[in-house]
Amino acid sequence: MPIRILHVVTSLASGGAERQLVDVVCNTSKSEFEHVVCHLRPKDFFAEQIRRAGHRVIGLGLTSKYPWLAAARRLAPLIREERPDCLHTWLFDADLSTRFAHRRVAPKLPLITSLQAPNYDPETVRGMNWSPMKINGLRWLDKVSARWSNPNFVACSHFVRQSTMDRLGVAASRIRVIYNSVDPNTLRCAPDEPRALRRSFDIPEDAFVYITVGRLDPQKGQAYLLRAFAQLAATRPNAYLVIVGEGPLAPGLQQSATELGVADRLRLFGRRSDVGACLEMADAYVFPSLFEGFGIALVEAMFKRLPCAASRVGPIPEIIEDGADGLLFTSGAVEELRDAMCVLHDDAERRRTLGEHGFRSSWGRFRSELTIPQWEGLYRELARREAHAQGDAVERVA
């Protein structure tokens, strides 16, 4: 019988944590593992991809701001019905909801919490504009519920591991690191797609294109990127900026581009399923985030040999060695960002070297085929532990 994993995720929107869940579900051995994915909120961008890989998706359709108790009531019978060998949760609402249900119906069932962001670091709190009272309340709930349920923590980077130890008081022995990863097959495109994309968005063939991929929200730093690009564009008339992603900042970015005089050289691509073609269309990648847990979009760009400039936040120095694999700048520092972008624009040999070194570094650490065996080993370990516990219980009854 395959090992059955019930994943619970806040939503299946097109974010980094959700993409990592999909990577795990779609690339673990189909003969050895069976996955069921339950998402609390209605967004289901990745649902069809999971179903195509042969796994079930269950949506609870919850819309309340704090869905934990309602979700726990729905999850409890689902856990009984599915009888998983392991529960695996992704993102805060799913973590909390599943811990409540777990405590109620299956307190001995192995539980994994994926740690995808430094949720309680000061940079995160400032970037999200959260109130101290709110963040302290959420941290208390996180901390107490983790004590109840005693999950196996898996951090997506060493930075997130350390943040969890510092902010939640979790012992180092309870947190292992499995880097987020990218399946190169998801980035494939036909040879003519990048050029066709340029034509469809009215980008000249000889333009120098900077690209960034991510949700359009304050965390991702696109507002700073746009200001840096406007300064650069004043002296480099062939420069264009492409932003891939959707979110509430889209109208504001377009308005800012008009005010800065670069609206004719900004292209908002929206959410795309052809990210590989978008990256191949570009000449350089910029990653201006104010805080991060990992940076899957950055790794995707490195897989395409794009020279990258990225903000020096959180785990990014784990991914990029400044000056060797890419260029790092202080997050939110417009002039530093502009200068890094100028280097990438003006020095073709530097672009080639950074792109090649970045590719080799990322390819050797962040491919799915390197990290998926670590997930498979963890699932096997927990399933064996559960089987032994059940066997011991049977012996005691006998």
Short mmCIF file of C-alpha atoms in Angstrom, two decimals:
data_model
loop_
_atom_site.label_atom_id
_atom_site.label_comp_id
_atom_site.label_asym_id
_atom_site.label_seq_id
_atom_site.Cartn_x
_atom_site.Cartn_y
_atom_site.Cartn_z
CA MET A 1 0.00 0.00 0.00
CA PRO A 2 1.34 3.46 -0.87
CA ILE A 3 2.03 5.92 1.91
CA ARG A 4 -0.86 8.39 1.97
CA ILE A 5 -0.16 12.05 2.68
CA LEU A 6 -2.98 14.50 3.37
CA HIS A 7 -1.75 18.01 2.58
CA VAL A 8 -3.62 21.01 3.95
CA VAL A 9 -2.82 24.39 2.42
CA THR A 10 -4.43 27.79 2.90
CA SER A 11 -5.13 28.12 -0.83
CA LEU A 12 -3.79 26.94 -4.18
CA ALA A 13 -2.99 30.45 -5.40
CA SER A 14 0.16 30.99 -7.48
CA GLY A 15 2.56 31.69 -4.59
CA GLY A 16 5.90 30.17 -3.68
CA ALA A 17 4.64 27.85 -0.92
CA GLU A 18 1.86 26.58 -3.15
CA ARG A 19 4.32 25.96 -5.98
CA GLN A 20 6.55 23.99 -3.63
CA LEU A 21 3.61 21.84 -2.53
CA VAL A 22 2.88 21.11 -6.20
CA ASP A 23 6.53 20.23 -6.79
CA VAL A 24 6.47 17.72 -3.93
CA VAL A 25 3.11 16.21 -4.86
CA CYS A 26 3.88 15.86 -8.57
CA ASN A 27 7.44 14.55 -8.28
CA THR A 28 7.41 12.01 -5.46
CA SER A 29 7.23 8.36 -6.50
CA LYS A 30 3.70 7.55 -7.68
CA SER A 31 4.10 3.89 -6.76
CA GLU A 32 5.18 4.65 -3.21
CA PHE A 33 3.20 7.78 -2.28
CA GLU A 34 -0.41 8.87 -2.63
CA HIS A 35 -1.30 12.53 -2.09
CA VAL A 36 -4.59 14.24 -1.26
CA VAL A 37 -4.54 18.05 -1.24
CA CYS A 38 -7.10 20.04 0.73
CA HIS A 39 -7.19 23.84 0.32
CA LEU A 40 -9.14 26.02 2.73
CA ARG A 41 -9.79 29.06 0.56
CA PRO A 42 -11.32 29.16 -2.94
CA LYS A 43 -8.24 30.12 -5.00
CA ASP A 44 -7.26 27.03 -6.98
CA PHE A 45 -4.69 28.07 -9.61
CA PHE A 46 -2.69 24.84 -9.15
CA ALA A 47 -5.61 22.45 -8.67
CA GLU A 48 -5.75 21.23 -12.26
CA GLN A 49 -2.01 20.56 -12.38
CA ILE A 50 -2.30 18.39 -9.26
CA ARG A 51 -5.26 16.49 -10.72
CA ARG A 52 -3.39 15.91 -13.99
CA ALA A 53 -0.62 14.30 -11.94
CA GLY A 54 -3.21 11.80 -10.64
CA HIS A 55 -3.92 13.20 -7.18
CA ARG A 56 -7.16 14.37 -5.60
CA VAL A 57 -7.90 17.97 -4.67
CA ILE A 58 -10.55 18.95 -2.10
CA GLY A 59 -11.63 22.58 -1.67
CA LEU A 60 -13.39 23.74 1.49
CA GLY A 61 -14.39 27.12 0.02
CA LEU A 62 -13.88 29.07 3.26
CA THR A 63 -13.81 32.85 3.00
CA SER A 64 -13.76 34.17 6.57
CA LYS A 65 -10.73 36.18 7.69
CA TYR A 66 -9.95 33.78 10.52
CA PRO A 67 -11.15 30.34 9.30
CA TRP A 68 -9.38 28.16 11.87
CA LEU A 69 -12.28 26.76 13.87
CA ALA A 70 -14.58 26.34 10.87
CA ALA A 71 -11.77 24.65 8.95
CA ALA A 72 -10.95 22.38 11.89
CA ARG A 73 -14.59 21.22 12.02
CA ARG A 74 -14.40 20.35 8.31
CA LEU A 75 -10.98 18.77 8.53
CA ALA A 76 -11.76 16.44 11.43
CA PRO A 77 -14.13 14.13 9.48
CA LEU A 78 -11.87 14.40 6.42
CA ILE A 79 -8.93 13.06 8.43
CA ARG A 80 -11.08 10.17 9.70
CA GLU A 81 -12.30 9.38 6.20
CA GLU A 82 -8.95 9.61 4.38
CA ARG A 83 -6.97 7.77 7.09
CA PRO A 84 -3.64 9.31 6.03
CA ASP A 85 -0.27 8.05 7.21
CA CYS A 86 0.87 11.65 7.63
CA LEU A 87 -0.56 15.19 7.69
CA HIS A 88 1.44 17.93 5.98
CA THR A 89 0.45 21.60 6.37
CA TRP A 90 1.45 24.67 4.37
CA LEU A 91 0.98 28.32 5.47
CA PHE A 92 -0.34 29.78 8.70
CA ASP A 93 -4.12 29.32 8.37
CA ALA A 94 -3.66 25.71 7.31
CA ASP A 95 -1.11 25.09 10.08
CA LEU A 96 -3.43 26.36 12.79
CA SER A 97 -6.62 24.75 11.45
CA THR A 98 -4.99 21.34 11.07
CA ARG A 99 -3.43 21.46 14.53
CA PHE A 100 -6.90 22.03 16.05
CA ALA A 101 -8.36 19.11 14.08
CA HIS A 102 -5.32 16.94 14.74
CA ARG A 103 -5.62 17.44 18.49
CA ARG A 104 -9.28 16.46 18.34
CA VAL A 105 -9.29 13.34 16.18
CA ALA A 106 -5.73 12.02 15.63
CA PRO A 107 -3.21 13.41 18.15
CA LYS A 108 -0.74 10.57 17.46
CA LEU A 109 -0.79 10.96 13.68
CA PRO A 110 2.54 12.30 12.33
CA LEU A 111 2.27 15.98 11.46
CA ILE A 112 4.61 18.09 9.31
CA THR A 113 4.59 21.89 9.29
CA SER A 114 6.36 23.48 6.34
CA LEU A 115 8.02 26.77 7.30
CA GLN A 116 8.00 29.03 4.28
CA ALA A 117 8.60 32.54 5.66
CA PRO A 118 10.13 34.43 8.61
CA ASN A 119 6.65 35.47 9.70
CA TYR A 120 7.63 37.18 12.95
CA ASP A 121 10.86 38.92 11.98
CA PRO A 122 10.79 42.74 12.25
CA GLU A 123 11.40 43.11 8.49
CA THR A 124 8.34 40.97 7.76
CA VAL A 125 6.15 42.87 10.20
CA ARG A 126 7.22 46.22 8.71
CA GLY A 127 6.85 44.99 5.14
CA MET A 128 3.32 43.72 5.76
CA ASN A 129 2.40 46.77 7.85
CA TRP A 130 1.03 44.54 10.62
CA SER A 131 0.19 45.93 14.05
CA PRO A 132 2.34 44.69 16.96
CA MET A 133 -0.80 43.56 18.79
CA LYS A 134 -1.93 41.45 15.83
CA ILE A 135 1.45 39.85 15.22
CA ASN A 136 1.94 39.05 18.91
CA GLY A 137 -1.48 37.38 19.01
CA LEU A 138 -0.73 35.29 15.93
CA ARG A 139 2.68 34.32 17.27
CA TRP A 140 1.11 33.21 20.56
CA LEU A 141 -1.41 31.02 18.73
CA ASP A 142 1.32 29.57 16.56
CA LYS A 143 3.54 28.83 19.54
CA VAL A 144 0.85 27.29 21.75
CA SER A 145 -0.70 25.16 18.99
CA ALA A 146 2.75 23.88 18.04
CA ARG A 147 3.26 22.72 21.63
CA TRP A 148 -0.08 20.86 21.53
CA SER A 149 0.58 19.08 18.27
CA ASN A 150 4.38 18.67 18.34
CA PRO A 151 4.83 18.83 14.55
CA ASN A 152 7.92 17.92 12.57
CA PHE A 153 9.09 21.28 11.25
CA VAL A 154 10.68 21.58 7.81
CA ALA A 155 12.15 24.97 6.90
CA CYS A 156 12.70 26.04 3.30
CA SER A 157 16.02 27.73 4.16
CA HIS A 158 18.51 27.98 7.00
CA PHE A 159 17.41 31.58 7.51
CA VAL A 160 13.79 30.52 8.11
CA ARG A 161 14.98 27.76 10.44
CA GLN A 162 16.91 30.24 12.56
CA SER A 163 14.01 32.71 12.54
CA THR A 164 11.66 29.99 13.83
CA MET A 165 14.08 29.08 16.58
CA ASP A 166 14.43 32.74 17.61
CA ARG A 167 10.79 33.85 17.31
CA LEU A 168 8.86 30.72 18.31
CA GLY A 169 11.38 29.12 20.62
CA VAL A 170 11.43 25.86 18.68
CA ALA A 171 14.45 23.68 19.45
CA ALA A 172 17.01 23.23 16.69
CA SER A 173 16.57 19.44 16.87
CA ARG A 174 12.92 19.78 15.81
CA ILE A 175 13.59 21.67 12.56
CA ARG A 176 15.24 20.21 9.49
CA VAL A 177 15.98 22.17 6.32
CA ILE A 178 14.83 21.01 2.90
CA TYR A 179 15.39 23.75 0.37
CA ASN A 180 12.53 24.72 -1.88
CA SER A 181 13.18 23.47 -5.38
CA VAL A 182 12.29 23.90 -9.02
CA ASP A 183 11.37 21.24 -11.57
CA PRO A 184 13.14 22.37 -14.76
CA ASN A 185 10.45 20.69 -16.86
CA THR A 186 7.95 23.34 -15.72
CA LEU A 187 10.08 26.03 -17.41
CA ARG A 188 10.28 24.48 -20.86
CA CYS A 189 8.95 26.38 -23.85
CA ALA A 190 8.96 26.16 -27.63
CA PRO A 191 11.91 27.91 -29.34
CA ASP A 192 9.69 30.58 -30.91
CA GLU A 193 7.68 31.45 -27.78
CA PRO A 194 10.02 34.12 -26.33
CA ARG A 195 10.16 36.10 -29.57
CA ALA A 196 6.40 35.76 -29.99
CA LEU A 197 5.93 37.14 -26.48
CA ARG A 198 7.98 40.21 -27.33
CA ARG A 199 5.90 40.82 -30.42
CA SER A 200 2.59 40.34 -28.61
CA PHE A 201 3.55 42.93 -25.96
CA ASP A 202 5.07 45.34 -28.46
CA ILE A 203 8.63 45.05 -27.16
CA PRO A 204 11.27 45.79 -29.84
CA GLU A 205 13.59 42.94 -30.78
CA ASP A 206 16.65 45.02 -29.87
CA ALA A 207 15.27 46.12 -26.48
CA PHE A 208 17.10 45.24 -23.26
CA VAL A 209 14.46 43.64 -21.05
CA TYR A 210 14.57 43.47 -17.26
CA ILE A 211 12.06 41.06 -15.78
CA THR A 212 10.73 40.25 -12.32
CA VAL A 213 8.16 37.62 -11.33
CA GLY A 214 6.04 37.77 -8.19
CA ARG A 215 2.79 38.83 -6.57
CA LEU A 216 2.08 42.53 -6.94
CA ASP A 217 2.12 43.50 -3.28
CA PRO A 218 4.41 45.62 -1.06
CA GLN A 219 6.53 42.66 0.09
CA LYS A 220 7.88 42.10 -3.41
CA GLY A 221 9.35 45.61 -3.73
CA GLN A 222 8.13 46.37 -7.26
CA ALA A 223 7.54 50.03 -6.33
CA TYR A 224 11.27 50.45 -5.60
CA LEU A 225 12.16 48.58 -8.77
CA LEU A 226 10.01 50.92 -10.85
CA ARG A 227 11.72 54.01 -9.39
CA ALA A 228 15.17 52.52 -10.03
CA PHE A 229 14.15 51.63 -13.57
CA ALA A 230 12.92 55.18 -14.23
CA GLN A 231 16.34 56.56 -13.24
CA LEU A 232 18.12 54.04 -15.46
CA ALA A 233 15.76 54.52 -18.39
CA ALA A 234 16.60 58.20 -18.61
CA THR A 235 20.04 57.33 -20.02
CA ARG A 236 19.36 53.94 -21.60
CA PRO A 237 16.60 54.34 -24.18
CA ASN A 238 16.49 50.66 -25.16
CA ALA A 239 15.60 49.47 -21.63
CA TYR A 240 12.20 47.91 -20.89
CA LEU A 241 10.77 46.50 -17.65
CA VAL A 242 8.45 43.47 -17.55
CA ILE A 243 6.59 42.57 -14.35
CA VAL A 244 4.91 39.15 -14.26
CA GLY A 245 2.26 38.57 -11.61
CA GLU A 246 -1.05 39.82 -10.34
CA GLY A 247 -2.17 41.60 -7.21
CA PRO A 248 -3.59 44.79 -5.72
CA LEU A 249 -0.62 46.98 -6.68
CA ALA A 250 -1.15 46.67 -10.44
CA PRO A 251 -3.13 49.94 -10.90
CA GLY A 252 -0.73 51.83 -8.63
CA LEU A 253 2.32 50.59 -10.53
CA GLN A 254 0.80 51.67 -13.83
CA GLN A 255 -0.02 55.10 -12.40
CA SER A 256 3.49 55.46 -10.96
CA ALA A 257 5.01 54.55 -14.33
CA THR A 258 2.98 57.33 -15.93
CA GLU A 259 4.10 59.85 -13.30
CA LEU A 260 7.74 58.76 -13.71
CA GLY A 261 7.53 59.02 -17.50
CA VAL A 262 8.21 55.34 -18.26
CA ALA A 263 4.70 54.02 -18.93
CA ASP A 264 5.66 53.32 -22.54
CA ARG A 265 8.47 51.03 -21.38
CA LEU A 266 6.65 49.14 -18.62
CA ARG A 267 4.81 45.93 -19.43
CA LEU A 268 2.54 44.30 -16.84
CA PHE A 269 2.11 40.71 -18.00
CA GLY A 270 -0.30 39.65 -15.26
CA ARG A 271 -0.37 36.06 -14.07
CA ARG A 272 1.20 33.69 -16.59
CA SER A 273 1.47 29.94 -17.01
CA ASP A 274 4.38 30.33 -19.47
CA VAL A 275 6.98 31.66 -17.02
CA GLY A 276 9.76 29.80 -18.82
CA ALA A 277 9.06 31.67 -22.05
CA CYS A 278 8.80 34.97 -20.16
CA LEU A 279 12.24 34.41 -18.63
CA GLU A 280 13.83 33.41 -21.94
CA MET A 281 12.46 36.61 -23.48
CA ALA A 282 14.42 38.74 -20.99
CA ASP A 283 18.06 39.85 -20.70
CA ALA A 284 18.32 40.25 -16.90
CA TYR A 285 16.32 39.37 -13.80
CA VAL A 286 15.65 41.64 -10.81
CA PHE A 287 14.45 40.41 -7.42
CA PRO A 288 13.64 43.45 -5.23
CA SER A 289 11.79 41.77 -2.31
CA LEU A 290 11.74 43.40 1.12
CA PHE A 291 11.65 40.02 2.88
CA GLU A 292 11.56 36.39 1.76
CA GLY A 293 11.54 32.85 3.04
CA PHE A 294 13.31 31.45 -0.01
CA GLY A 295 12.96 32.88 -3.54
CA ILE A 296 11.73 30.26 -6.01
CA ALA A 297 11.25 32.85 -8.75
CA LEU A 298 14.90 33.86 -8.40
CA VAL A 299 16.04 30.25 -8.75
CA GLU A 300 13.87 29.84 -11.86
CA ALA A 301 15.64 32.81 -13.43
CA MET A 302 19.03 31.32 -12.55
CA PHE A 303 17.98 28.05 -14.16
CA LYS A 304 17.50 30.05 -17.38
CA ARG A 305 21.03 31.50 -17.07
CA LEU A 306 19.71 35.02 -16.58
CA PRO A 307 22.10 37.37 -14.76
CA CYS A 308 20.35 38.38 -11.54
CA ALA A 309 20.31 41.36 -9.19
CA ALA A 310 18.58 40.59 -5.88
CA SER A 311 17.96 42.30 -2.56
CA ARG A 312 20.20 41.21 0.29
CA VAL A 313 17.40 39.93 2.54
CA GLY A 314 16.78 36.78 4.55
CA PRO A 315 17.89 33.66 2.69
CA ILE A 316 18.95 35.34 -0.56
CA PRO A 317 22.66 35.20 0.36
CA GLU A 318 22.15 31.42 0.68
CA ILE A 319 21.16 31.42 -2.99
CA ILE A 320 23.47 34.07 -4.44
CA GLU A 321 27.09 34.80 -3.61
CA ASP A 322 27.45 38.51 -4.30
CA GLY A 323 29.60 39.17 -7.34
CA ALA A 324 29.91 35.50 -8.25
CA ASP A 325 26.40 34.11 -8.86
CA GLY A 326 24.66 37.50 -9.13
CA LEU A 327 24.59 41.00 -7.66
CA LEU A 328 23.13 41.87 -4.26
CA PHE A 329 21.82 45.25 -3.12
CA THR A 330 20.21 46.65 0.01
CA SER A 331 16.44 46.13 -0.06
CA GLY A 332 14.53 49.35 -0.68
CA ALA A 333 17.71 51.24 -1.71
CA VAL A 334 16.70 52.68 -5.08
CA GLU A 335 20.15 53.98 -6.07
CA GLU A 336 21.89 50.69 -5.23
CA LEU A 337 19.31 48.82 -7.26
CA ARG A 338 19.71 51.23 -10.17
CA ASP A 339 23.49 50.80 -10.12
CA ALA A 340 23.22 47.01 -10.15
CA MET A 341 20.80 47.19 -13.06
CA CYS A 342 23.19 49.50 -14.91
CA VAL A 343 26.02 46.97 -14.50
CA LEU A 344 23.84 44.25 -16.02
CA HIS A 345 22.81 46.52 -18.89
CA ASP A 346 26.26 47.84 -19.76
CA ASP A 347 28.58 44.83 -19.37
CA ALA A 348 27.76 41.91 -21.65
CA GLU A 349 30.67 39.78 -20.43
CA ARG A 350 29.64 40.29 -16.80
CA ARG A 351 26.11 39.23 -17.70
CA ARG A 352 27.37 36.07 -19.33
CA THR A 353 29.64 35.17 -16.40
CA LEU A 354 27.03 35.86 -13.72
CA GLY A 355 24.38 33.95 -15.65
CA GLU A 356 26.60 30.91 -16.15
CA HIS A 357 27.86 30.81 -12.57
CA GLY A 358 24.35 31.35 -11.22
CA PHE A 359 23.07 28.49 -13.34
CA ARG A 360 25.73 26.05 -12.14
CA SER A 361 25.29 27.03 -8.49
CA SER A 362 21.49 26.78 -8.48
CA TRP A 363 21.34 23.66 -10.66
CA GLY A 364 23.56 21.81 -8.22
CA ARG A 365 21.40 22.64 -5.17
CA PHE A 366 17.79 23.44 -6.02
CA ARG A 367 16.62 20.91 -8.62
CA SER A 368 13.60 18.85 -7.67
CA GLU A 369 15.45 15.61 -8.31
CA LEU A 370 17.87 16.60 -5.53
CA THR A 371 15.32 17.66 -2.92
CA ILE A 372 12.39 15.32 -3.57
CA PRO A 373 14.31 12.29 -2.19
CA GLN A 374 14.62 14.21 1.08
CA TRP A 375 10.82 14.58 1.27
CA GLU A 376 10.37 10.92 0.39
CA GLY A 377 12.79 9.94 3.15
CA LEU A 378 10.90 12.05 5.69
CA TYR A 379 7.52 10.56 4.70
CA ARG A 380 8.94 7.03 4.96
CA GLU A 381 10.48 7.78 8.35
CA LEU A 382 7.21 9.13 9.77
CA ALA A 383 5.10 6.35 8.25
CA ARG A 384 7.40 3.70 9.79
CA ARG A 385 7.20 5.50 13.12
CA GLU A 386 3.40 5.48 12.95
CA ALA A 387 3.31 1.81 11.98
CA HIS A 388 5.56 0.89 14.90
CA ALA A 389 3.42 2.91 17.29
CA GLN A 390 0.28 1.13 16.10
CA GLY A 391 2.02 -2.24 16.43
CA ASP A 392 3.08 -1.45 19.97
CA ALA A 393 -0.49 -0.44 20.82
CA VAL A 394 -1.84 -3.74 19.46
CA GLU A 395 0.70 -5.69 21.55
CA ARG A 396 -0.31 -3.80 24.69
CA VAL A 397 -3.99 -4.60 24.07
CA ALA A 398 -3.19 -8.26 23.46
#
